[in-house]
Coordinates of C-alpha atoms in Angstrom, one line a residue:
M1 CA -35.8 -23.0 -62.7
S2 CA -32.8 -21.1 -61.4
F3 CA -32.7 -19.4 -58.0
K4 CA -32.8 -16.0 -59.9
T5 CA -36.0 -17.0 -61.6
I6 CA -37.5 -18.2 -58.4
L7 CA -36.6 -15.1 -56.5
F8 CA -37.9 -12.8 -59.2
S9 CA -41.2 -14.6 -59.1
I10 CA -41.4 -14.3 -55.4
V11 CA -40.5 -10.6 -55.3
L12 CA -43.0 -9.8 -58.0
A13 CA -45.8 -11.7 -56.2
V14 CA -45.0 -9.9 -52.9
A15 CA -44.9 -6.5 -54.7
L16 CA -48.5 -7.0 -55.9
V17 CA -49.7 -7.5 -52.4
S18 CA -49.4 -4.1 -50.8
C19 CA -50.5 -5.1 -47.3
K20 CA -47.4 -7.4 -46.8
K21 CA -43.9 -6.4 -45.8
Q22 CA -41.6 -6.5 -48.7
S23 CA -38.0 -7.5 -49.0
D24 CA -35.5 -5.4 -50.9
E25 CA -36.6 -5.3 -54.5
Q26 CA -33.2 -5.2 -56.1
P27 CA -32.8 -7.9 -58.7
Y28 CA -30.5 -10.7 -57.7
T29 CA -27.0 -10.7 -59.1
S30 CA -24.9 -13.8 -59.3
A31 CA -23.6 -14.7 -55.8
L32 CA -20.6 -16.6 -57.0
N33 CA -18.3 -13.7 -56.1
F34 CA -19.8 -13.5 -52.6
D35 CA -18.5 -15.5 -49.6
F36 CA -21.8 -15.3 -47.5
E37 CA -19.7 -14.6 -44.4
T38 CA -21.1 -12.7 -41.5
V39 CA -17.9 -13.3 -39.6
K40 CA -14.7 -12.1 -41.3
P41 CA -11.1 -12.9 -40.6
G42 CA -9.1 -9.8 -39.7
S43 CA -6.3 -8.5 -37.6
I44 CA -5.7 -6.5 -34.4
T45 CA -2.6 -4.4 -33.8
L46 CA -2.1 -2.4 -30.6
T47 CA 1.1 -0.3 -30.2
A48 CA 2.3 1.2 -27.0
K49 CA 5.8 1.5 -25.6
P50 CA 8.2 -1.0 -24.0
E51 CA 7.5 0.7 -20.6
Y52 CA 4.0 -0.8 -20.9
A53 CA 5.1 -4.4 -21.4
G54 CA 2.7 -6.8 -19.8
A55 CA -0.2 -4.3 -19.6
I56 CA -3.6 -5.9 -19.7
V57 CA -6.3 -4.8 -22.2
K58 CA -9.8 -5.9 -22.7
I59 CA -11.7 -5.5 -26.0
F60 CA -15.5 -5.1 -26.0
T61 CA -18.1 -4.8 -28.6
H62 CA -18.9 -1.3 -27.2
N63 CA -18.6 0.4 -23.9
P64 CA -19.3 -2.2 -21.2
D65 CA -20.9 0.5 -19.0
S66 CA -23.6 0.7 -21.7
G67 CA -24.0 -3.1 -22.1
G68 CA -21.0 -3.9 -24.3
S69 CA -19.9 -7.5 -24.3
L70 CA -16.3 -8.9 -23.9
L71 CA -14.5 -10.1 -27.0
Q72 CA -11.2 -10.9 -25.5
T73 CA -8.6 -10.1 -22.8
L74 CA -5.0 -9.7 -23.9
R75 CA -1.5 -8.8 -22.7
L76 CA 1.0 -6.5 -24.4
D77 CA 4.3 -8.2 -25.2
A78 CA 7.9 -7.1 -24.1
Q79 CA 7.8 -4.3 -26.7
G80 CA 4.5 -3.0 -25.4
T81 CA 2.7 -4.2 -28.5
Y82 CA 0.1 -6.8 -29.5
K83 CA -0.6 -8.3 -32.9
S84 CA -2.8 -11.2 -33.9
S85 CA -5.5 -12.3 -36.2
I86 CA -9.1 -12.0 -35.0
N87 CA -12.5 -13.0 -36.3
L88 CA -15.1 -10.3 -36.1
P89 CA -18.8 -9.9 -37.1
S90 CA -18.8 -8.0 -40.4
S91 CA -21.5 -5.7 -38.9
L92 CA -19.2 -4.5 -36.1
K93 CA -18.1 -1.0 -37.0
S94 CA -16.1 -0.3 -33.8
V95 CA -14.8 -1.9 -30.7
F96 CA -14.2 -0.4 -27.2
L97 CA -10.9 -0.8 -25.5
K98 CA -10.3 -0.7 -21.7
S99 CA -6.8 -0.8 -20.3
F100 CA -5.9 -2.0 -16.9
F101 CA -2.5 -0.4 -16.4
I102 CA -1.6 3.0 -15.0
G103 CA -0.5 5.4 -17.8
L104 CA -2.0 3.4 -20.7
P105 CA -4.9 5.2 -22.2
G106 CA -8.2 3.4 -21.9
D107 CA -11.9 3.8 -22.5
I108 CA -11.3 4.3 -26.2
E109 CA -13.6 3.5 -29.1
I110 CA -11.6 2.2 -32.0
P111 CA -13.1 2.0 -35.5
V112 CA -13.0 -1.3 -37.3
A113 CA -11.8 -0.7 -40.9
N114 CA -11.7 -3.5 -43.4
N115 CA -12.0 -5.9 -40.4
T116 CA -8.9 -4.4 -39.0
I117 CA -8.4 -3.0 -35.5
N118 CA -5.3 -0.8 -35.4
Y119 CA -4.5 1.6 -32.5
D120 CA -1.4 3.4 -31.4
F121 CA -1.8 4.6 -27.8
F122 CA 0.8 7.3 -28.1
A123 CA 0.4 8.5 -31.7
P124 CA 0.7 12.3 -31.8
A125 CA -2.7 13.9 -31.8
K126 CA -3.8 15.3 -35.1
N127 CA -3.3 19.1 -35.0
T128 CA -6.8 20.0 -36.1
F129 CA -7.9 21.9 -33.0
T130 CA -8.1 25.7 -32.6
R131 CA -5.5 27.1 -30.2
L132 CA -6.2 30.1 -28.0
K133 CA -3.7 32.9 -28.7
N134 CA -4.0 34.6 -25.3
I135 CA -4.4 33.5 -21.7
P136 CA -8.2 33.3 -21.0
A137 CA -9.6 35.9 -18.7
P138 CA -10.2 34.7 -15.1
I139 CA -13.6 33.4 -14.2
T140 CA -15.2 34.3 -10.8
H141 CA -17.7 31.9 -9.2
N142 CA -19.0 32.0 -5.6
G143 CA -16.3 34.4 -4.6
I144 CA -13.4 32.3 -6.0
V145 CA -11.3 33.5 -8.9
Y146 CA -10.4 30.8 -11.4
K147 CA -7.3 31.8 -13.3
F148 CA -5.3 30.1 -16.0
I149 CA -1.6 29.5 -16.3
G150 CA -1.6 30.0 -20.1
P151 CA -3.5 29.4 -23.4
F152 CA -4.8 26.0 -24.4
N153 CA -6.4 24.5 -27.5
S154 CA -10.0 23.7 -28.1
V155 CA -9.7 20.3 -26.4
G156 CA -7.9 21.7 -23.4
L157 CA -4.3 20.8 -24.3
P158 CA -2.0 23.5 -22.7
T159 CA 0.5 25.4 -24.8
Y160 CA 2.7 25.9 -21.7
L161 CA 3.9 22.3 -21.3
E162 CA 7.6 21.8 -20.3
N163 CA 9.9 20.7 -23.1
P164 CA 11.1 18.1 -22.6
G165 CA 8.5 16.4 -20.4
D166 CA 9.3 13.6 -18.0
Q167 CA 10.2 10.1 -19.1
L168 CA 8.1 7.5 -17.2
S169 CA 10.2 4.4 -16.6
S170 CA 8.6 0.9 -16.6
S171 CA 9.6 0.4 -13.0
F172 CA 7.9 3.7 -11.9
L173 CA 4.8 2.9 -13.9
K174 CA 4.6 -0.6 -12.4
A175 CA 5.1 0.9 -8.9
V176 CA 2.2 3.3 -9.4
N177 CA 0.1 0.6 -11.0
D178 CA 0.7 -1.7 -8.0
A179 CA -0.2 1.1 -5.7
L180 CA -3.4 2.3 -7.4
P181 CA -4.6 -0.5 -9.7
E182 CA -7.9 -0.4 -11.6
N183 CA -10.9 -1.9 -9.8
R184 CA -9.1 -2.3 -6.4
P185 CA -11.0 -0.2 -3.8
V186 CA -8.6 1.7 -1.6
P187 CA -10.8 1.5 1.5
Q188 CA -10.6 -2.3 1.3
F189 CA -7.0 -3.0 0.2
N190 CA -5.1 0.1 1.3
P191 CA -7.1 1.9 4.0
H192 CA -3.9 3.6 5.3
Y193 CA -4.0 5.8 2.3
I194 CA -7.1 7.6 3.5
Q195 CA -6.8 7.2 7.3
S196 CA -7.2 10.3 9.5
G197 CA -4.0 12.4 9.8
V198 CA -2.4 11.5 6.4
Q199 CA -1.1 14.4 4.4
T200 CA -2.8 15.3 1.1
D201 CA -1.4 18.7 0.4
V202 CA 2.2 19.5 -0.7
Q203 CA 4.1 21.4 2.0
I204 CA 7.1 23.4 0.8
T205 CA 10.1 23.4 3.2
E206 CA 12.6 25.4 1.1
L207 CA 12.5 27.7 -2.0
A208 CA 11.7 25.4 -4.9
D209 CA 10.2 25.1 -8.4
V210 CA 7.3 22.7 -8.3
Y211 CA 6.0 20.6 -11.2
V212 CA 3.0 18.4 -12.1
T213 CA 3.5 15.5 -14.5
V214 CA 0.6 13.5 -16.1
V215 CA 0.7 9.8 -15.3
H216 CA -2.8 8.5 -15.9
E217 CA -6.5 9.2 -16.4
G218 CA -9.2 6.6 -15.9
A219 CA -12.3 8.7 -15.9
G220 CA -15.4 8.9 -18.0
Y221 CA -15.5 12.6 -17.5
R222 CA -13.5 15.5 -18.9
N223 CA -12.3 16.8 -15.5
V224 CA -10.4 20.0 -14.7
L225 CA -7.3 19.9 -12.4
G226 CA -6.3 23.0 -10.4
F227 CA -4.5 24.1 -7.2
Y228 CA -4.6 26.8 -4.6
I229 CA -1.8 28.2 -2.3
Y230 CA -2.0 28.9 1.4
D231 CA 0.4 29.5 4.4
T232 CA 1.3 26.1 5.9
Q233 CA 0.7 27.5 9.4
N234 CA -2.7 28.9 8.5
P235 CA -4.6 26.4 6.3
P236 CA -8.1 27.3 5.1
T237 CA -10.9 25.9 7.2
S238 CA -13.7 26.8 4.8
L239 CA -14.0 27.4 1.1
S240 CA -14.6 31.1 1.8
Q241 CA -10.9 31.3 2.8
I242 CA -9.8 30.2 -0.7
D243 CA -9.8 33.2 -3.0
T244 CA -8.0 31.9 -6.1
I245 CA -7.8 28.5 -7.8
T246 CA -5.2 28.2 -10.7
I247 CA -6.1 25.8 -13.5
I248 CA -3.2 23.4 -14.4
F249 CA -5.0 21.2 -16.9
P250 CA -8.4 22.5 -18.3
N251 CA -9.1 19.0 -19.6
Y252 CA -7.4 16.2 -17.7
S253 CA -8.2 13.6 -20.4
L254 CA -5.7 11.4 -22.2
N255 CA -5.3 11.3 -26.0
G256 CA -8.1 9.2 -27.5
S257 CA -10.2 9.4 -24.3
G258 CA -11.7 12.9 -24.7
G259 CA -8.5 14.9 -24.7
Q260 CA -4.9 15.1 -25.9
L261 CA -2.8 14.6 -22.8
L262 CA 0.0 12.0 -22.8
P263 CA 1.8 10.5 -19.8
G264 CA 4.9 12.5 -19.1
M265 CA 3.5 15.8 -20.1
K266 CA 4.7 18.3 -17.5
V267 CA 3.6 21.8 -16.2
K268 CA 5.5 24.1 -14.0
L269 CA 3.3 25.5 -11.2
G270 CA 5.8 28.1 -10.2
R271 CA 8.4 29.0 -7.6
F272 CA 7.3 28.8 -4.0
P273 CA 9.1 29.8 -0.8
A274 CA 9.3 27.7 2.4
G275 CA 6.2 27.8 4.5
K276 CA 3.7 27.6 1.6
S277 CA 1.5 24.7 0.9
I278 CA -0.4 23.6 -2.3
G279 CA -3.9 22.2 -2.1
W280 CA -5.6 20.5 -5.0
V281 CA -9.0 20.6 -6.6
L282 CA -10.7 18.5 -9.3
I283 CA -13.8 19.9 -11.1
Q284 CA -15.9 17.0 -12.2
N285 CA -16.6 17.1 -15.9
G286 CA -15.7 20.7 -15.8
F287 CA -14.3 21.1 -19.3
T288 CA -16.5 22.2 -22.2
N289 CA -15.9 23.3 -25.8
P290 CA -19.2 24.0 -27.6
G291 CA -18.4 24.9 -31.1
G292 CA -14.7 24.7 -30.4
S293 CA -14.9 27.4 -27.8
A294 CA -13.1 25.9 -24.8
T295 CA -13.6 26.9 -21.2
I296 CA -14.3 25.5 -17.8
L297 CA -17.4 25.1 -15.7
P298 CA -16.5 26.2 -12.2
G299 CA -20.1 25.6 -11.0
N300 CA -19.7 21.9 -11.4
I301 CA -19.2 19.6 -8.4
K302 CA -15.7 19.9 -7.0
F303 CA -13.5 17.5 -5.0
Y304 CA -10.6 18.9 -2.9
S305 CA -7.5 17.4 -1.3
N306 CA -8.9 18.8 2.0
P307 CA -11.7 16.4 2.8
T308 CA -13.5 19.0 4.8
F309 CA -14.6 20.8 1.6
N310 CA -16.1 17.7 -0.1
P311 CA -19.8 17.2 -0.4
E312 CA -20.4 13.8 1.3
P313 CA -22.2 14.1 4.7
N314 CA -20.6 10.9 5.9
Q315 CA -17.2 11.8 7.3
N316 CA -15.8 8.4 6.4
L317 CA -16.5 9.1 2.7
K318 CA -15.2 12.6 2.4
R319 CA -11.7 11.8 1.2
H320 CA -11.3 12.1 -2.6
M321 CA -7.5 12.2 -3.0
V322 CA -4.5 10.2 -1.9
M323 CA -0.9 11.3 -1.9
L324 CA 1.8 8.6 -1.9
N325 CA 5.5 9.0 -1.3
F326 CA 7.8 7.2 -3.8
P327 CA 11.2 8.2 -2.3
Q328 CA 13.2 6.1 -4.7
Y329 CA 12.0 8.3 -7.5
N330 CA 11.9 11.6 -5.6
R331 CA 8.3 11.9 -6.5
F332 CA 4.9 12.1 -4.8
A333 CA 2.0 10.4 -6.7
I334 CA -1.5 11.8 -6.3
G335 CA -4.7 10.0 -7.2
F336 CA -8.2 11.4 -7.4
E337 CA -11.6 9.7 -7.2
D338 CA -14.0 11.7 -9.4
L339 CA -17.4 10.4 -8.3
R340 CA -19.2 11.1 -5.0
R341 CA -18.2 8.2 -2.8
D342 CA -21.7 7.8 -1.5
L343 CA -22.8 6.6 -4.9
S344 CA -23.0 2.9 -5.8
S345 CA -21.3 3.6 -9.1
C346 CA -18.1 4.9 -7.3
D347 CA -15.3 2.2 -7.6
N348 CA -13.1 3.8 -4.9
D349 CA -9.9 3.0 -6.7
F350 CA -8.6 6.6 -6.6
N351 CA -7.0 6.5 -10.1
D352 CA -9.4 8.7 -12.1
A353 CA -6.7 11.3 -12.3
V354 CA -3.2 10.3 -11.4
Y355 CA -0.2 12.7 -11.6
F356 CA 3.1 13.1 -9.7
I357 CA 4.7 16.1 -8.0
S358 CA 8.4 16.9 -8.2
S359 CA 10.5 19.8 -7.1
N360 CA 13.8 21.4 -7.6
P361 CA 15.5 20.9 -5.3
V362 CA 14.1 17.4 -4.7
T363 CA 14.3 17.9 -0.9
A364 CA 11.8 20.8 -0.9
I365 CA 8.6 18.8 -0.3
S366 CA 7.9 17.5 3.2
Q367 CA 7.5 13.8 3.5
A368 CA 5.8 14.0 6.9
N369 CA 2.6 11.9 7.2
V370 CA 2.7 11.0 3.5
P371 CA 2.0 7.3 3.3
L372 CA 4.2 4.8 1.3
P373 CA 2.5 2.6 -1.3
G374 CA 0.9 -0.5 -0.1
A375 CA 1.7 -4.1 -1.1
P376 CA 1.2 -4.9 -4.7
P377 CA -2.0 -6.8 -5.7
A378 CA -1.8 -10.6 -5.0
D379 CA -0.8 -13.0 -7.8
T380 CA -1.8 -16.3 -6.2
D381 CA -0.7 -18.5 -9.1
G382 CA 2.5 -16.5 -9.9
D383 CA 1.8 -16.2 -13.6
G384 CA 2.5 -12.4 -13.5
I385 CA -1.2 -11.5 -13.8
P386 CA -2.7 -10.0 -10.6
D387 CA -5.7 -11.9 -9.2
I388 CA -7.9 -8.8 -9.7
I389 CA -7.5 -9.2 -13.5
D390 CA -6.6 -12.9 -13.8
E391 CA -9.7 -14.8 -15.0
Y392 CA -8.0 -18.0 -13.5
P393 CA -6.2 -16.7 -10.4
N394 CA -5.4 -20.1 -9.1
D395 CA -4.1 -21.7 -12.3
A396 CA -0.7 -20.6 -13.6
T397 CA -1.4 -22.1 -17.0
K398 CA -4.5 -20.0 -17.6
A399 CA -5.1 -16.3 -17.5
F400 CA -7.6 -14.9 -20.0
N401 CA -10.6 -15.8 -22.2
H402 CA -11.1 -15.1 -25.9
Y403 CA -14.7 -15.4 -27.2
Q404 CA -16.5 -15.8 -30.5
P405 CA -18.8 -14.1 -31.1
F406 CA -18.4 -12.6 -27.6
K407 CA -19.0 -13.4 -24.0
G408 CA -22.6 -14.4 -23.1
S409 CA -23.8 -14.6 -26.7
Y410 CA -24.2 -17.2 -29.5
S411 CA -23.5 -17.4 -33.2
S412 CA -25.6 -19.8 -35.3
I413 CA -24.9 -22.1 -38.2
A414 CA -27.9 -23.1 -40.3
F415 CA -28.0 -25.9 -42.9
E416 CA -30.0 -27.0 -45.9
D417 CA -29.6 -30.8 -45.8
L418 CA -30.6 -31.9 -49.3
W419 CA -27.1 -31.3 -50.7
P420 CA -26.0 -31.9 -53.4
Y421 CA -29.5 -31.0 -54.5
L422 CA -31.4 -27.8 -54.0
G423 CA -33.7 -27.5 -51.0
D424 CA -36.4 -25.1 -50.1
Y425 CA -33.9 -22.5 -48.9
D426 CA -35.5 -21.9 -45.5
F427 CA -32.3 -22.7 -43.7
N428 CA -34.2 -24.5 -40.9
D429 CA -33.2 -28.1 -41.5
L430 CA -30.7 -27.9 -38.7
V431 CA -29.7 -24.8 -36.7
V432 CA -26.9 -25.1 -34.2
K433 CA -26.0 -22.2 -31.9
F434 CA -22.5 -22.0 -30.5
N435 CA -20.2 -19.9 -28.3
L436 CA -16.5 -20.5 -28.6
K437 CA -14.2 -19.7 -25.6
N438 CA -10.5 -20.1 -26.0
I439 CA -8.6 -20.0 -22.7
L440 CA -5.2 -18.3 -23.0
N441 CA -2.1 -18.3 -20.8
A442 CA -0.3 -15.1 -19.8
Q443 CA 1.5 -15.2 -23.2
N444 CA -1.7 -15.0 -25.1
Q445 CA -1.5 -18.6 -26.2
I446 CA -4.4 -21.1 -26.3
V447 CA -4.1 -23.8 -23.7
E448 CA -7.7 -25.0 -23.6
S449 CA -10.9 -24.5 -25.5
E450 CA -14.4 -24.6 -24.2
Y451 CA -17.0 -24.7 -26.9
K452 CA -20.8 -24.7 -26.2
F453 CA -23.3 -26.0 -28.8
I454 CA -27.1 -26.0 -28.7
V455 CA -29.3 -27.8 -31.3
D456 CA -31.7 -24.9 -31.5
H457 CA -34.0 -26.1 -34.3
I458 CA -34.7 -29.1 -36.5
G459 CA -36.9 -28.6 -39.5
A460 CA -36.1 -31.9 -41.3
S461 CA -36.8 -35.6 -40.7
Y462 CA -33.2 -36.6 -41.2
K463 CA -31.1 -37.7 -38.2
N464 CA -28.2 -35.3 -38.9
G465 CA -24.9 -35.2 -37.1
F466 CA -22.6 -32.2 -36.5
G467 CA -18.9 -31.7 -36.0
F468 CA -16.0 -29.4 -36.7
Q469 CA -12.4 -29.7 -37.8
L470 CA -9.5 -27.9 -36.1
P471 CA -6.6 -26.5 -38.1
Y472 CA -4.2 -28.8 -36.1
A473 CA -2.8 -32.2 -36.5
E474 CA -4.2 -34.8 -34.1
S475 CA -0.9 -34.8 -32.2
V476 CA -1.5 -31.2 -31.0
V477 CA -4.6 -32.3 -29.1
Q478 CA -4.3 -33.9 -25.7
S479 CA -8.0 -34.7 -25.1
V480 CA -11.6 -33.9 -26.1
D481 CA -14.4 -34.3 -23.6
G482 CA -18.2 -33.8 -24.0
I483 CA -19.0 -35.5 -27.3
R484 CA -22.4 -37.1 -27.7
L485 CA -22.3 -40.2 -29.9
T486 CA -25.4 -42.4 -29.7
E487 CA -25.8 -44.1 -33.1
G488 CA -22.7 -46.3 -33.5
I489 CA -21.7 -44.7 -36.7
I490 CA -18.6 -42.7 -35.5
T491 CA -15.4 -44.2 -34.2
A492 CA -13.5 -42.0 -31.8
T493 CA -9.9 -42.3 -30.6
S494 CA -9.0 -42.4 -26.9
K495 CA -8.5 -38.7 -27.1
G496 CA -12.1 -38.1 -28.3
L497 CA -11.1 -37.3 -31.9
E498 CA -12.6 -38.9 -34.9
T499 CA -10.4 -41.7 -36.4
N500 CA -8.9 -41.7 -39.8
Q501 CA -8.7 -37.9 -40.2
N502 CA -5.7 -35.9 -41.4
L503 CA -6.6 -33.0 -39.1
A504 CA -8.1 -33.1 -35.6
T505 CA -11.8 -33.6 -36.0
V506 CA -14.5 -33.5 -33.3
I507 CA -17.9 -35.0 -33.9
V508 CA -20.2 -33.1 -31.4
F509 CA -23.2 -35.3 -31.9
D510 CA -24.4 -37.9 -34.4
N511 CA -28.2 -37.5 -34.0
A512 CA -29.5 -34.0 -33.6
F513 CA -33.0 -35.2 -32.4
K514 CA -31.4 -36.7 -29.3
Q515 CA -29.7 -33.4 -28.4
L516 CA -32.5 -30.9 -29.2
F517 CA -32.2 -27.8 -26.9
D518 CA -29.5 -29.4 -24.8
T519 CA -26.3 -27.4 -24.1
I520 CA -23.3 -29.5 -25.2
T521 CA -20.0 -28.4 -23.8
I522 CA -16.9 -29.6 -25.7
T523 CA -13.6 -29.2 -23.8
I524 CA -10.4 -29.5 -25.7
K525 CA -7.0 -29.6 -24.1
Y526 CA -3.7 -29.2 -26.0
N527 CA -0.4 -30.8 -25.5
T528 CA 1.4 -27.5 -26.1
P529 CA 0.1 -23.9 -26.2
Q530 CA -1.2 -22.8 -29.6
S531 CA -1.2 -19.3 -31.1
L532 CA -4.4 -17.4 -31.6
Q533 CA -3.0 -16.6 -35.0
S534 CA -3.0 -20.3 -36.1
L535 CA -6.6 -20.8 -35.1
N536 CA -8.1 -17.5 -36.3
Q537 CA -6.5 -17.6 -39.7
S538 CA -8.3 -20.8 -40.7
G539 CA -11.1 -20.9 -38.1
L540 CA -13.1 -24.0 -37.3
N541 CA -14.4 -26.0 -40.2
F542 CA -18.0 -26.8 -39.2
F543 CA -20.1 -29.4 -41.0
T544 CA -23.1 -31.6 -40.8
F545 CA -23.4 -35.1 -42.1
V546 CA -26.8 -36.2 -43.3
D547 CA -29.1 -38.9 -41.9
G548 CA -26.3 -41.2 -40.6
N549 CA -24.4 -41.1 -43.9
R550 CA -21.0 -40.1 -42.6
G551 CA -19.6 -39.3 -46.0
R552 CA -22.4 -36.9 -47.0
E553 CA -20.9 -33.8 -45.4
I554 CA -22.2 -30.3 -45.9
H555 CA -19.8 -27.4 -45.1
L556 CA -19.9 -23.7 -45.2
S557 CA -19.1 -22.4 -48.7
G558 CA -15.3 -22.2 -49.3
K559 CA -14.5 -24.8 -46.6
Q560 CA -12.9 -28.2 -47.5
P561 CA -14.5 -31.6 -47.0
T562 CA -12.8 -33.8 -44.4
A563 CA -10.9 -37.0 -45.1
L564 CA -14.0 -39.0 -44.4
A565 CA -16.3 -37.1 -46.9
D566 CA -17.6 -38.9 -49.9
L567 CA -15.8 -36.9 -52.6
S568 CA -17.8 -38.5 -55.4
L569 CA -20.8 -36.4 -54.3
L570 CA -18.9 -33.2 -55.1
S571 CA -19.9 -31.5 -58.4
T572 CA -23.0 -33.7 -58.6
G573 CA -26.7 -32.7 -58.5
D574 CA -26.8 -28.9 -58.1
D575 CA -23.3 -28.6 -56.5
I576 CA -20.7 -26.9 -58.7
T577 CA -17.6 -27.5 -56.5
N578 CA -14.6 -27.2 -58.9
K579 CA -11.8 -29.7 -59.2
Q580 CA -9.3 -27.5 -57.4
R581 CA -11.8 -27.0 -54.6
T582 CA -11.3 -23.3 -54.6
L583 CA -15.0 -23.1 -54.9
T584 CA -16.9 -25.5 -52.7
Y585 CA -20.5 -26.2 -51.6
R586 CA -22.2 -23.8 -54.0
N587 CA -25.0 -24.1 -56.5
K588 CA -24.8 -22.6 -60.0
D589 CA -26.2 -19.3 -58.8
G590 CA -23.5 -19.2 -56.1
F591 CA -25.7 -20.0 -53.1
P592 CA -24.4 -22.1 -50.3
W593 CA -26.1 -25.0 -48.3
A594 CA -24.9 -23.6 -45.0
I595 CA -24.7 -20.1 -43.5
L596 CA -23.0 -18.9 -40.3
V597 CA -24.7 -16.0 -38.6
S598 CA -22.8 -14.0 -35.9
H599 CA -26.0 -13.8 -33.9
D600 CA -28.7 -15.8 -32.3
F601 CA -30.5 -16.9 -35.6
N602 CA -34.2 -17.4 -35.8
P603 CA -34.9 -19.6 -38.9
P604 CA -37.7 -19.0 -41.4
T605 CA -40.8 -21.0 -41.2
E606 CA -41.0 -24.2 -43.3
K607 CA -40.8 -23.6 -47.0
T608 CA -40.1 -19.8 -46.5
K609 CA -37.1 -18.6 -48.4
I610 CA -34.6 -16.8 -46.2
W611 CA -35.0 -13.6 -48.2
D612 CA -38.7 -13.5 -47.6
A613 CA -38.2 -13.7 -43.8
Y614 CA -35.2 -11.5 -43.6
L615 CA -36.0 -8.4 -45.7
H616 CA -32.5 -7.1 -46.2
F617 CA -30.9 -10.4 -47.1
N618 CA -31.1 -9.6 -50.8
T619 CA -29.3 -6.3 -50.4
W620 CA -26.5 -7.9 -48.4
V621 CA -25.9 -10.4 -51.2
N622 CA -26.4 -8.0 -54.1
T623 CA -23.8 -5.6 -52.6
I624 CA -21.3 -8.4 -52.0
G625 CA -21.7 -7.8 -48.2
T626 CA -21.0 -4.1 -48.2
E627 CA -24.5 -3.1 -47.2
R628 CA -26.9 -4.4 -44.6
T629 CA -24.2 -6.4 -42.9
D630 CA -26.6 -6.7 -40.0
W631 CA -29.5 -8.1 -42.0
Y632 CA -30.1 -10.8 -39.4
E633 CA -30.8 -8.5 -36.5
N634 CA -34.2 -7.8 -35.0
K635 CA -34.5 -4.2 -36.0
P636 CA -37.6 -2.4 -37.2
G637 CA -38.2 -3.2 -40.9
Y638 CA -35.6 -6.0 -40.9
R639 CA -37.9 -9.0 -40.6
N640 CA -41.3 -10.4 -41.5
N641 CA -42.0 -11.8 -38.1
N642 CA -44.9 -13.9 -39.4
L643 CA -42.4 -15.9 -41.4
I644 CA -39.9 -16.5 -38.7
I645 CA -39.8 -19.2 -36.0
Y646 CA -39.4 -17.9 -32.4
R647 CA -39.2 -20.1 -29.3

C-alpha cells in the first residue's frame, strides 16, 4: 500500500472517533515537490553608510528584553554594509536587530520575507504620515507652558528641520561612541562625567544662533526633548521658577525605532544673547499619536539637566544628563539616561538620547566645567572590537559567535533507519539534537566551530552511527576534537577526520547506545578563516549509518551520499533516488527517511505516524511548506500529547 493509502485509512479511522484529537483532514498530495525543510537557506543584507564602518550589530529571534535569543553577532564592513547567506527556521517571520554603535539605529524588528533579511538603516521614511499644517497650541501643565517650535507629522517628525542638516563624520561618530558606548555604565567607567560641579547646561557668552543636531537614540520609549531659558546669573532653584519649556523634538526616536529621525537632522533653537543659559528636559515616553493625532504628554515623568529637579531621593542618583566637550569639532555632545536611576533596569550608559550643540559663532558657548570625553573602552586583544562587545576579549583571532538554530537552543534531526525500505514513519529510530556555534573573527570569518550533539532518543535496536560532512576539502581543516568512536569500524586521520573522503567528514559517534543523553562537543579548527557564505550556502550534510554498516548511509532528502556510501543501495527497495542524484533519499510518494526540525523535537511513540502525533504536519506538507511552518511547536491544538514521547 502507498503512503497515501495508509494515511487516508488512518485519517478516516480517526475521524470516526470523535473523542480523539484529529490531525488536519486534507488529503495528501504528492510530496515529491516538497523539500521537507524547516530550516531554509537565505540571505541577510544590512546597509548603512561608510561612516558606520566597523559597527557591531546583533541579530535576535525577537526582542531580547522579551526573551529573544541570539542568532549572530556581526560587524559592518568598510562601506558600512554586511551581506552573507544565513540559515533560518522557516517559521521565523521576523528578527530583531540591536546596534552597538552611536548613531546607528537599533532596537528594530525586521520582517523575514522569502527567507531574506534586508534592511537599510538610512532609507528615507515612507511619506505616509499626516502632517500638521499649523503650529500646535501650547499646553499648560502644573503651571508650565509647553510650546512648540513648529508643526510636525503624526510620528513626531518636525517640518522645521534645517536644510541641509549636519554631516556626521566617521571620526566624530567614533569619538562619541567611545565616550558613551552601549552597556558601559558611566558611574563605573567615567564617573567624572557626573561628578559634583560639572556643567550640564549651555551658557551663552556672546550673541549666537544655537542648534541641536540628532546623533543617536537608544531608548525603548518615544521620548520628548525640550529646553528652557534662564539668566545665567539667576538659575532656577525649583520647577516653579520655570514658566516655559519649548519642545525641540516631539518624538526623539530614530527611523525604524518608533520615529523618523535620522542622525544629522538639525533644528535651530533660536538666537540668544550673552548671559542666557539653556537647560534641557526629557519627557519619558511623552509622545503619543492615537489615531494619527500627534501630541505630547507633559504629565509623564521628566528628567532635567539640573539634577535638583529629578525624582530620585538619593542625591548620588539624581543626574540624568551628561555634557561633553569635543573642542576639535566645536561641538558639545549631550547624553540622557531615560530611566529612573534607582531602578535595576537602568543601564546608566547615558545614551538613550544623544545630540550635539553647536553655535554660530562657535566661540559663543562656555567650556567652563564641561568635561572632556573619557578614555575609549578597552580592547585587550587589539582586534578592533572593544572588550564590552567582544565575545573573546583576550583572543585576537576570535570576536563573535554565530548560532544555529540560536544561542541556548537545539535543533533536532530524526531518522527512520530501515532505508532503503519503508519503516513505520514514527521518526524515533534515532533522534539527535544539535546546536551549531561558529566562532568568527573581527572580519566575520569562521576560525573555529563548536558543535554540540545529544543522542536524545533511540527507538530502534540497531547500533547506529552519526556524522556530518563539511563543504570543505580536508586540507581546510586543522583539527577535530571530541569524536566518540568505540566500535572499531571507523578509521580517522590524525586530524580527526574520516579517511578516504573527498570532503572533510566527521563521524560524531559510531554507536548511539553508548552515547545516549550525553552531550558530545565537537571542536573544529581551520587552517585559514572561512566565509560564512561558504558554509551557509551548502550547510552541513548530516547522516546516520545503520547498525555498523558504514556504507548504509541515510541522509536528509536532497543531500548527497559521501564517498564511503554504498551506492548500490540507491534506487533499491522503496528508494527512488534518480541517476543524476538531483532527487535523493525519497520514497515513491516523496517522503524522506530523515527530517531536520529547527526545534527540540519530541518523537512520536513507537509505531505512531508522525502526522498522527503532530496534527498540522499534513497541512505543512500539502501546502509545500507555506502553511503551518511551526507544526512541530508545542502550541494548543498542535499535538496529540498521548502519542508523543517526553522525557
